[in-house]
Amino acid sequence: MMKKWWENAVIYQVYPRSFQDSDGDGIGDLKGVIKRLPYIQKLGVDVIWLNPIYKSPDRDNGYDVSDYEDIQPVFGNMATFDQLLTEAHKRHIKLVMDLVVNHSSDQQKWFIESQKSKDNPYHDYYIWQDGEPGKLPNNWGSYFSGPAWTYSKKLGQYYMHLFAKEQPELNWQNPKMRQDVYKMMRWWLDKGIDGFRMDSISLLDKPDGYPDAPNPGHALYADAQPIVADGPRLENYLKEMNHEVLSKYDMVSIGEMIGSKVDDAKKYTGRGHHELDMIFQFEHVTLTPNKDKRLGKWNNIPVKLTDLKASLSKWQNGLNATGWNSLYWNNHDQPRAVSRFGNDSEQYRTLSAKMLALTLHLLKGTPYIYQGEELGMTNCHYTDISQYQDLESLNAFDELVNQEKIISKETMLDYLANMSRDNARTPMQWDTSKNAGFSTGRPWMTVNPNYSQINAANQVNDPNSVFAFYQKLIQLRHTFDLIVYGDYHELDPDDKDIFAYTRNYEGQKMLIISNFTAKTVSRDYDQAHASKLVISNYADDQGTEIRPYESKAYLFK
């Protein structure tokens, strides 16, 4: 089977708002990304995934698009984008855009037209249901708290929004709407971009009749995800998109698949299915839902290593021969990896950041690095709700603490410090100057106070830094077909301290051992007979003695 360029690539995610401000307004922009291209090139990655930069009212930081073919002025203009694309390609770095077509902004021209009358040709571009004030079409809740429906007095109808009320759901059953989306996608690809990461793409097909969702916890509004994700028409939409757009370009297509299972992913990413190239699944980052179902994801529970291994192994084995994995620990919607899965204390932060990097990057799939992850950036550990900006976090606090009074303010703040999306959105930490070198003005979000210790300037020329460790891992992926294509086999699934696995390809074997704890343990995986220690986060090797957060890879020939 023909090999694809994205199989041995490493993708770097840039959240533009928090990456680099070039004009002192406190918000990162495209000129800032251009300024930092040498840094990204030095890291060694192959692709930049750019979070939304389209024109938007910014109700959800760009995921509410009002014009799909224009640039948000705070980020620059189309000429600046074209310059970024040109400069990235000069450095042999590809550029992937975020595609947000499960929903749009309520200020998008289609939605503005859709509200004028039921007979307007754009009315059916969105999902509307007849109804009366106060009598919702069903019990569905929004991901951002509250109901998934908002009433229009003028039309006597409710429109659906699985996210904020300013993010109405597009109606994918409308073929004209789909063709308009495909036209827009071709417009960007013809400009020369190299692919799309597709936001919430698993939610396109809503069930006929919009039945109530299960609500075992008797929450005020039910979690709609189990009945809106991976609907029966979704594959048809993806096949049509592939036929109309994706198959006609040398590009990568990445689906964000909320709620998808392994069998779903096999279909979506299987080469013979002509749908997507790879998907983001969420299982390993949602392993600790609150036992009180009314609280959803909000918790402060550490992830059990056995659960984490079981999840990752299930996806490694499930897609081994028939699909492709996206490998990630964190992104703009997840807390910082070293705080969530490692140990962000001063003693162990560097070791555990390197351990997590090695564990992930030697799995089968395409690895993603979220900006600052390569420096070991941590959660911000906020202590007051006034410090938060994330809509999801603020709404959840208001609903669970103030309105429903389910939990105390202190408990919810603890949960937010652990899980809030704002943890990932603090500005990139470039150096020790004011605002970490992110902006000469007041940043849109407070810089993490630990920037004086954790920053790029301290690491880019330090051979022992987290940054240098990521460089080595990227070089290994570019060197060894074994890492890209080798089969995966987990060792000792019940081990509560160690994650060990092997990769095997064309007579070569690589053994990966990672200690997820702060204690020293002894494990013998036949390390003594290895041909070579390929990489380790310790300066020496103690063989079967595995030290706190130690991670290493051996090659057997």
Coordinates of C-alpha atoms in Angstrom, one line a residue:
M1 CA 0.0 0.0 0.0
M2 CA 1.3 3.4 -0.9
K3 CA 2.8 5.3 2.0
K4 CA 1.4 8.8 2.8
W5 CA 3.5 11.8 3.7
W6 CA 1.6 12.4 7.0
E7 CA 2.4 8.9 8.4
N8 CA 5.9 9.8 9.5
A9 CA 5.1 13.5 10.2
V10 CA 4.9 15.2 13.5
I11 CA 2.3 18.0 13.8
Y12 CA 2.6 21.1 15.9
Q13 CA -0.6 22.8 17.1
V14 CA -0.6 26.6 17.2
Y15 CA -3.4 28.3 19.1
P16 CA -2.8 31.7 17.5
R17 CA -4.5 33.8 20.2
S18 CA -1.9 32.6 22.8
F19 CA 1.2 32.0 20.6
Q20 CA 2.9 35.4 19.8
D21 CA 1.5 38.9 19.7
S22 CA 3.3 41.1 17.2
D23 CA 1.5 44.5 17.7
G24 CA 1.1 44.9 21.5
D25 CA -2.7 44.4 21.7
G26 CA -2.3 41.4 23.9
I27 CA -3.6 38.9 21.4
G28 CA -1.4 36.6 19.4
D29 CA -1.6 37.0 15.6
L30 CA -0.4 35.6 12.3
K31 CA 2.6 37.9 12.1
G32 CA 3.5 36.5 15.5
V33 CA 3.4 33.0 14.0
I34 CA 5.6 34.1 11.1
K35 CA 8.1 35.5 13.6
R36 CA 8.3 32.2 15.4
L37 CA 8.6 29.9 12.3
P38 CA 12.4 29.5 12.9
Y39 CA 11.6 28.2 16.4
I40 CA 9.1 25.7 15.0
Q41 CA 11.6 24.7 12.3
K42 CA 14.3 24.2 14.9
L43 CA 12.0 21.8 16.8
G44 CA 11.9 19.7 13.6
V45 CA 8.1 19.2 13.1
D46 CA 6.6 18.7 9.6
V47 CA 3.2 20.4 9.9
I48 CA 1.5 23.2 11.7
W49 CA -2.2 22.8 12.7
L50 CA -3.6 26.3 13.1
N51 CA -6.6 26.8 15.3
P52 CA -9.4 28.9 13.8
I53 CA -8.4 32.3 12.4
Y54 CA -11.6 33.0 10.5
K55 CA -13.7 36.0 11.0
S56 CA -15.7 35.5 14.2
P57 CA -17.5 37.3 17.1
D58 CA -15.2 35.2 19.3
R59 CA -17.9 33.8 21.6
D60 CA -16.0 30.6 21.6
N61 CA -12.5 31.8 20.7
G62 CA -13.0 31.4 16.9
Y63 CA -15.0 28.2 16.9
D64 CA -18.0 30.4 16.0
V65 CA -17.2 31.3 12.4
S66 CA -19.1 34.3 10.8
D67 CA -17.1 34.3 7.5
Y68 CA -15.3 31.1 6.3
E69 CA -13.3 33.0 3.7
D70 CA -12.0 35.9 5.7
I71 CA -9.5 36.4 8.5
Q72 CA -10.4 37.7 12.0
P73 CA -8.9 41.3 11.9
V74 CA -7.2 40.8 15.3
F75 CA -5.1 38.0 13.7
G76 CA -4.3 40.0 10.5
N77 CA -5.7 39.8 7.0
M78 CA -5.6 37.4 4.0
A79 CA -2.3 38.9 2.8
T80 CA -0.7 38.1 6.2
F81 CA -2.1 34.6 6.0
D82 CA -0.7 34.1 2.4
Q83 CA 2.7 35.3 3.7
L84 CA 2.5 32.7 6.6
L85 CA 1.7 30.0 4.1
T86 CA 4.5 31.0 1.8
E87 CA 7.1 31.3 4.7
A88 CA 6.0 27.9 6.2
H89 CA 6.3 26.1 2.8
K90 CA 9.8 27.7 2.3
R91 CA 10.8 25.9 5.5
H92 CA 9.2 22.7 4.3
I93 CA 6.5 23.0 6.9
K94 CA 3.0 22.2 5.8
L95 CA -0.1 24.1 7.1
V96 CA -3.4 22.5 8.2
M97 CA -6.4 24.6 8.9
D98 CA -9.2 24.0 11.5
L99 CA -12.5 23.4 9.7
V100 CA -15.6 24.2 11.8
V101 CA -18.7 23.0 9.9
N102 CA -20.8 21.2 12.5
H103 CA -22.0 24.7 13.5
S104 CA -21.4 28.3 12.5
S105 CA -21.7 31.6 14.2
D106 CA -25.2 33.1 14.6
Q107 CA -23.7 36.1 12.8
Q108 CA -22.8 34.0 9.7
K109 CA -24.8 35.3 6.7
W110 CA -26.6 31.9 6.3
F111 CA -28.0 32.1 9.8
I112 CA -28.9 35.7 9.5
E113 CA -31.0 34.8 6.4
S114 CA -32.4 31.7 8.0
Q115 CA -34.1 33.8 10.8
K116 CA -36.0 36.0 8.3
S117 CA -38.7 33.5 7.5
K118 CA -39.4 29.8 7.3
D119 CA -39.5 30.1 3.5
N120 CA -36.1 31.7 3.3
P121 CA -33.8 29.4 1.2
Y122 CA -31.2 29.5 4.0
H123 CA -33.7 28.5 6.7
D124 CA -33.0 24.9 6.1
Y125 CA -29.3 25.4 6.4
Y126 CA -29.8 25.0 10.1
I127 CA -31.9 22.8 12.4
W128 CA -35.2 24.4 13.4
Q129 CA -38.1 22.8 15.3
D130 CA -41.6 24.3 15.9
G131 CA -42.4 24.9 19.5
E132 CA -43.7 27.2 22.2
P133 CA -41.7 29.4 24.7
G134 CA -40.6 27.3 27.6
K135 CA -41.4 24.0 26.0
L136 CA -38.1 22.7 24.6
P137 CA -38.1 20.2 21.7
N138 CA -36.2 17.6 23.9
N139 CA -34.1 17.2 27.0
W140 CA -30.7 17.8 25.3
G141 CA -28.1 19.8 27.1
S142 CA -25.4 22.0 25.5
Y143 CA -21.7 21.0 25.9
F144 CA -21.4 24.5 27.4
S145 CA -24.2 24.0 30.0
G146 CA -27.9 24.9 29.6
P147 CA -30.3 23.6 27.0
A148 CA -29.3 22.8 23.4
W149 CA -32.1 24.9 22.0
T150 CA -32.9 28.6 21.8
Y151 CA -36.3 30.1 20.9
S152 CA -37.0 32.6 18.1
K153 CA -40.2 34.5 19.0
K154 CA -40.4 35.8 15.4
L155 CA -40.5 32.3 13.8
G156 CA -42.2 30.4 16.7
Q157 CA -39.3 27.9 16.4
Y158 CA -36.3 26.6 18.3
Y159 CA -32.9 26.3 16.7
M160 CA -30.4 23.7 17.9
H161 CA -27.0 24.4 19.3
L162 CA -24.9 21.7 20.9
F163 CA -22.4 24.3 22.0
A164 CA -23.1 28.0 22.8
K165 CA -26.4 29.6 21.7
E166 CA -24.3 31.7 19.3
Q167 CA -23.2 28.5 17.6
P168 CA -26.3 27.1 15.7
E169 CA -26.0 23.6 14.2
L170 CA -25.7 23.3 10.5
N171 CA -28.2 21.0 8.8
W172 CA -26.2 18.4 7.0
Q173 CA -29.3 16.8 5.6
N174 CA -29.5 19.8 3.2
P175 CA -27.5 19.0 0.1
K176 CA -27.2 22.7 -1.0
M177 CA -25.6 23.5 2.4
R178 CA -23.2 20.7 2.0
Q179 CA -22.2 21.9 -1.5
D180 CA -21.5 25.4 -0.1
V181 CA -19.3 23.8 2.5
Y182 CA -17.4 21.8 -0.1
K183 CA -16.9 24.9 -2.3
M184 CA -15.4 26.7 0.7
M185 CA -13.0 23.8 1.4
R186 CA -11.8 23.8 -2.2
W187 CA -11.2 27.5 -2.0
W188 CA -8.8 27.1 0.9
L189 CA -7.1 24.0 -0.6
D190 CA -6.6 25.9 -3.9
K191 CA -4.8 28.6 -1.9
G192 CA -2.3 25.9 -1.1
I193 CA -3.1 24.7 2.5
D194 CA -2.2 21.1 3.2
G195 CA -5.3 19.8 5.0
F196 CA -8.0 20.2 7.5
R197 CA -8.5 19.3 11.1
M198 CA -12.3 18.9 11.3
D199 CA -13.9 20.2 14.5
S200 CA -16.7 18.1 16.0
I201 CA -17.1 16.2 12.7
S202 CA -18.7 13.1 14.4
L203 CA -21.7 15.2 15.4
L204 CA -22.9 16.1 11.9
D205 CA -25.8 13.6 11.7
K206 CA -28.5 14.2 14.3
P207 CA -31.1 11.4 14.9
D208 CA -34.4 11.8 13.1
G209 CA -37.1 13.2 15.4
Y210 CA -34.6 14.4 17.9
P211 CA -35.6 12.0 20.7
D212 CA -34.8 12.6 24.4
A213 CA -31.3 11.5 25.5
P214 CA -30.8 9.0 28.4
N215 CA -30.5 10.9 31.7
P216 CA -29.6 8.4 34.4
G217 CA -28.3 11.1 36.7
H218 CA -31.5 13.2 36.4
A219 CA -29.4 16.3 35.4
L220 CA -31.3 19.4 34.5
Y221 CA -30.4 18.7 30.8
A222 CA -29.2 15.4 29.4
D223 CA -25.9 14.6 27.7
A224 CA -26.9 14.4 24.0
Q225 CA -23.5 13.0 22.9
P226 CA -24.5 9.3 23.0
I227 CA -27.3 9.8 20.5
V228 CA -25.8 12.6 18.3
A229 CA -22.3 11.2 17.7
D230 CA -21.6 8.8 14.8
G231 CA -25.1 8.9 13.3
P232 CA -26.0 6.5 10.5
R233 CA -25.7 9.1 7.8
L234 CA -22.2 10.4 8.9
E235 CA -20.3 8.0 6.7
N236 CA -22.3 9.0 3.7
Y237 CA -21.4 12.7 4.4
L238 CA -17.7 11.9 4.8
K239 CA -17.7 9.7 1.7
E240 CA -19.3 12.6 -0.3
M241 CA -16.8 15.1 1.2
N242 CA -14.0 12.8 0.2
H243 CA -15.3 12.4 -3.3
E244 CA -16.1 16.1 -3.8
V245 CA -13.0 17.5 -2.1
L246 CA -10.5 15.5 -0.1
S247 CA -9.6 12.9 -2.8
K248 CA -8.7 15.7 -5.3
Y249 CA -5.8 17.1 -3.3
D250 CA -2.5 15.9 -1.7
M251 CA -3.6 16.7 1.8
V252 CA -4.4 15.3 5.2
S253 CA -7.9 15.1 6.7
I254 CA -8.1 14.8 10.5
G255 CA -11.5 14.3 12.2
E256 CA -12.3 15.3 15.7
M257 CA -14.5 12.4 16.7
I258 CA -16.3 13.1 20.0
G259 CA -17.6 9.8 21.3
S260 CA -16.4 7.6 18.5
K261 CA -15.3 4.0 19.2
V262 CA -12.6 1.8 17.6
D263 CA -15.0 0.2 15.2
D264 CA -16.2 3.6 14.0
A265 CA -12.6 4.8 13.5
K266 CA -11.8 1.7 11.5
K267 CA -14.5 2.8 9.0
Y268 CA -13.6 6.5 9.0
T269 CA -9.9 6.0 8.5
G270 CA -9.7 2.7 6.6
R271 CA -8.0 3.3 3.3
G272 CA -10.7 1.4 1.3
H273 CA -13.5 3.5 2.9
H274 CA -12.5 6.8 1.2
E275 CA -13.4 9.0 4.2
L276 CA -10.7 10.5 6.5
D277 CA -7.0 9.9 7.0
M278 CA -7.0 9.9 10.8
I279 CA -9.1 10.9 13.8
F280 CA -8.9 12.4 17.2
Q281 CA -10.6 10.1 19.7
F282 CA -11.2 11.2 23.3
E283 CA -11.3 8.0 25.3
H284 CA -7.9 8.4 27.0
V285 CA -8.5 12.0 28.0
T286 CA -12.0 11.3 29.4
L287 CA -11.1 8.3 31.7
T288 CA -12.1 10.1 35.0
P289 CA -15.7 11.4 34.6
N290 CA -17.2 12.4 37.9
K291 CA -19.2 9.6 39.6
D292 CA -22.0 12.2 40.0
K293 CA -23.2 12.2 36.4
R294 CA -24.6 15.7 36.9
L295 CA -21.0 17.0 37.0
G296 CA -19.9 15.4 33.8
K297 CA -16.1 15.8 33.2
W298 CA -15.5 18.0 36.2
N299 CA -13.3 16.2 38.7
N300 CA -9.8 16.1 40.3
I301 CA -9.2 12.4 40.1
P302 CA -5.8 11.2 38.9
V303 CA -5.9 8.8 35.9
K304 CA -5.1 5.2 36.8
L305 CA -2.2 3.9 34.7
T306 CA -3.9 0.6 34.1
D307 CA -7.0 2.4 32.6
L308 CA -4.8 4.6 30.5
K309 CA -2.8 1.7 29.1
A310 CA -6.0 -0.3 28.4
S311 CA -7.4 2.6 26.4
L312 CA -4.2 3.4 24.4
S313 CA -3.6 -0.3 23.7
K314 CA -7.2 -0.8 22.5
W315 CA -6.8 2.0 19.9
Q316 CA -3.3 0.8 19.0
N317 CA -4.4 -2.7 18.4
G318 CA -7.8 -1.8 16.9
L319 CA -6.4 0.5 14.2
N320 CA -3.1 -1.4 13.6
A321 CA -3.9 -2.8 10.2
T322 CA -7.0 -0.9 9.1
G323 CA -6.8 2.7 10.2
W324 CA -4.6 5.4 11.7
N325 CA -4.2 7.0 15.1
S326 CA -3.7 10.6 16.1
L327 CA -1.4 10.6 19.1
Y328 CA -1.8 13.3 21.6
W329 CA -1.8 14.1 25.4
N330 CA -3.2 17.6 25.3
N331 CA -4.5 20.4 23.1
H332 CA -6.4 23.7 23.3
D333 CA -9.4 21.8 24.9
Q334 CA -7.4 19.7 27.4
P335 CA -5.4 20.5 30.5
R336 CA -1.6 20.4 30.2
A337 CA -0.2 16.9 29.9
V338 CA 2.5 17.1 32.5
S339 CA -0.1 18.3 35.1
R340 CA -2.7 15.7 34.1
F341 CA -0.7 12.6 33.4
G342 CA 2.7 13.4 34.8
N343 CA 4.1 15.3 37.8
D344 CA 4.4 19.1 37.5
S345 CA 6.4 19.6 40.7
E346 CA 9.8 21.3 40.4
Q347 CA 11.5 18.0 41.2
Y348 CA 9.8 15.8 38.6
R349 CA 8.4 18.1 35.9
T350 CA 11.2 17.8 33.4
L351 CA 11.5 14.0 33.9
S352 CA 7.8 13.4 33.6
A353 CA 7.4 15.7 30.6
K354 CA 10.1 13.7 28.8
M355 CA 8.6 10.4 30.0
L356 CA 5.2 11.4 28.5
A357 CA 6.8 12.5 25.3
L358 CA 8.7 9.3 24.8
T359 CA 5.7 7.1 25.7
L360 CA 3.5 8.8 23.1
H361 CA 5.9 9.5 20.2
L362 CA 7.0 5.9 19.9
L363 CA 3.4 4.6 19.6
K364 CA 2.0 3.9 16.1
G365 CA 0.2 6.9 14.6
T366 CA 0.9 10.6 13.9
P367 CA 2.1 12.5 17.0
Y368 CA 0.8 16.0 17.9
I369 CA 2.6 18.5 20.0
Y370 CA 0.5 21.3 21.5
Q371 CA 2.4 24.6 21.8
G372 CA 4.4 24.7 25.0
E373 CA 4.2 21.0 25.5
E374 CA 7.7 20.8 24.1
L375 CA 8.8 23.0 27.0
G376 CA 6.9 21.1 29.8
M377 CA 4.4 24.0 30.3
T378 CA 2.0 23.2 33.2
N379 CA -1.5 24.0 34.3
C380 CA -2.0 27.5 35.6
H381 CA -3.5 26.4 39.0
Y382 CA -5.9 29.3 39.2
T383 CA -7.6 29.8 42.6
D384 CA -10.5 32.3 41.8
I385 CA -13.3 32.2 39.2
S386 CA -12.4 35.7 38.1
Q387 CA -9.2 34.4 36.6
Y388 CA -11.0 32.2 34.1
Q389 CA -12.2 33.2 30.6
D390 CA -13.2 29.9 29.1
L391 CA -17.0 29.9 28.3
E392 CA -17.3 26.2 29.2
S393 CA -15.7 26.7 32.6
L394 CA -17.6 29.9 33.5
N395 CA -21.0 28.4 32.5
A396 CA -20.3 25.2 34.4
F397 CA -19.3 27.1 37.6
D398 CA -22.5 29.2 37.3
E399 CA -24.8 26.3 36.7
L400 CA -23.3 23.8 39.2
V401 CA -22.4 26.2 42.0
N402 CA -24.7 29.2 41.8
Q403 CA -27.9 27.9 40.1
E404 CA -28.2 24.2 41.1
K405 CA -25.9 24.4 44.2
I406 CA -24.7 20.8 43.6
I407 CA -21.2 21.4 44.8
S408 CA -19.3 24.1 46.7
K409 CA -17.3 27.0 45.2
E410 CA -14.1 25.5 46.6
T411 CA -14.7 22.1 45.1
M412 CA -15.5 23.5 41.7
L413 CA -12.5 25.7 41.7
D414 CA -10.4 22.6 42.4
Y415 CA -12.1 20.8 39.5
L416 CA -11.4 23.7 37.2
A417 CA -7.8 23.9 38.2
N418 CA -7.5 20.3 37.1
M419 CA -9.6 20.2 34.0
S420 CA -10.4 23.7 32.6
R421 CA -9.5 24.5 29.0
D422 CA -7.9 27.7 30.2
N423 CA -5.0 25.6 31.5
A424 CA -3.9 25.1 27.9
R425 CA -4.7 28.7 26.7
T426 CA -2.3 30.7 28.8
P427 CA 0.2 32.6 26.6
M428 CA 3.3 30.8 25.2
Q429 CA 6.3 31.2 27.4
W430 CA 9.1 32.5 25.3
D431 CA 11.6 34.1 27.7
T432 CA 12.0 35.8 31.1
S433 CA 11.0 39.3 29.9
K434 CA 7.7 40.9 30.8
N435 CA 4.7 38.7 29.8
A436 CA 7.1 35.9 29.0
G437 CA 7.9 37.6 25.7
F438 CA 4.4 36.9 24.4
S439 CA 3.3 40.6 24.2
T440 CA 4.4 44.1 25.0
G441 CA 0.8 44.9 26.0
R442 CA -1.5 43.4 28.5
P443 CA -2.1 39.7 27.4
W444 CA -5.7 38.6 26.8
M445 CA -5.1 35.9 29.4
T446 CA -2.7 36.0 32.3
V447 CA 0.7 34.4 31.7
N448 CA 1.4 31.4 33.9
P449 CA 3.7 32.8 36.8
N450 CA 6.2 30.0 36.3
Y451 CA 7.4 31.4 33.0
S452 CA 10.6 32.6 34.6
Q453 CA 11.6 28.9 35.0
I454 CA 9.8 27.4 32.1
N455 CA 10.4 29.2 28.8
A456 CA 11.8 28.6 25.3
A457 CA 14.9 30.8 25.7
N458 CA 16.1 28.6 28.6
Q459 CA 15.7 25.4 26.6
V460 CA 16.4 25.8 22.9
N461 CA 20.2 25.6 23.3
D462 CA 20.2 23.2 26.3
P463 CA 20.9 19.6 25.2
N464 CA 19.2 18.3 28.4
S465 CA 16.0 20.3 28.0
V466 CA 12.5 19.0 27.3
F467 CA 12.7 20.9 24.0
A468 CA 15.9 19.0 23.0
F469 CA 14.2 15.7 24.0
Y470 CA 11.3 16.4 21.6
Q471 CA 13.8 17.2 18.9
K472 CA 15.4 13.8 19.4
L473 CA 12.1 12.0 19.3
I474 CA 11.1 13.8 16.1
Q475 CA 14.4 12.8 14.5
L476 CA 13.9 9.2 15.5
R477 CA 10.5 9.1 13.9
H478 CA 12.0 10.5 10.7
T479 CA 14.8 7.8 10.9
F480 CA 13.0 4.6 11.9
D481 CA 10.3 3.0 9.8
L482 CA 9.9 0.7 12.8
I483 CA 8.5 3.6 14.8
V484 CA 6.1 4.6 12.0
Y485 CA 4.9 1.2 10.8
G486 CA 5.8 -1.3 13.4
D487 CA 3.2 -3.5 15.1
Y488 CA 2.4 -2.7 18.8
H489 CA 2.4 -5.2 21.7
E490 CA 1.7 -4.2 25.3
L491 CA 3.7 -5.9 28.1
D492 CA 2.1 -6.5 31.6
P493 CA -1.2 -4.7 31.2
D494 CA -1.9 -5.1 34.9
D495 CA 1.3 -3.3 36.0
K496 CA 0.1 -0.2 38.0
D497 CA 3.5 1.6 37.8
I498 CA 5.1 0.8 34.4
F499 CA 3.9 1.2 30.8
A500 CA 6.0 -1.1 28.7
Y501 CA 5.4 -2.1 25.1
T502 CA 7.2 -3.3 22.0
R503 CA 7.2 -2.2 18.3
N504 CA 8.1 -4.8 15.7
Y505 CA 8.9 -4.3 12.0
E506 CA 10.9 -6.2 9.4
G507 CA 13.1 -8.1 11.9
Q508 CA 13.6 -5.1 14.2
K509 CA 12.1 -4.7 17.7
M510 CA 12.0 -1.7 19.9
L511 CA 11.2 -2.0 23.6
I512 CA 9.8 1.1 25.4
I513 CA 9.6 1.3 29.2
S514 CA 8.1 4.2 31.1
N515 CA 7.7 4.6 34.9
F516 CA 4.6 6.7 35.6
T517 CA 5.4 7.0 39.4
A518 CA 7.8 8.8 41.7
K519 CA 9.2 5.6 43.0
T520 CA 12.0 3.3 41.8
V521 CA 10.9 -0.2 40.7
S522 CA 12.6 -3.2 39.2
R523 CA 11.5 -4.8 35.9
D524 CA 13.2 -7.2 33.6
Y525 CA 12.1 -7.1 30.0
D526 CA 15.3 -8.6 28.7
Q527 CA 16.9 -5.2 28.4
A528 CA 20.4 -6.8 28.9
H529 CA 20.2 -8.4 25.4
A530 CA 19.3 -5.2 23.5
S531 CA 21.6 -4.0 20.8
K532 CA 21.3 -0.4 21.7
L533 CA 19.7 2.1 24.1
V534 CA 18.1 4.5 21.6
I535 CA 16.9 7.2 23.9
S536 CA 16.4 7.8 27.6
N537 CA 15.4 10.7 29.9
Y538 CA 18.2 9.8 32.3
A539 CA 21.9 10.3 31.6
D540 CA 22.8 6.7 32.5
D541 CA 21.1 3.3 32.3
Q542 CA 20.5 1.1 35.4
G543 CA 19.1 -1.7 33.4
T544 CA 16.3 -3.4 35.3
E545 CA 16.1 -0.6 37.9
I546 CA 13.5 1.9 36.6
R547 CA 13.8 5.2 38.5
P548 CA 11.1 7.9 39.1
Y549 CA 9.5 8.9 35.8
E550 CA 12.2 7.1 33.9
S551 CA 11.5 6.4 30.2
K552 CA 13.7 4.7 27.7
A553 CA 13.7 2.8 24.4
Y554 CA 15.9 -0.1 23.4
L555 CA 16.6 -1.5 19.9
F556 CA 16.9 -5.2 19.3
K557 CA 18.2 -6.4 15.9

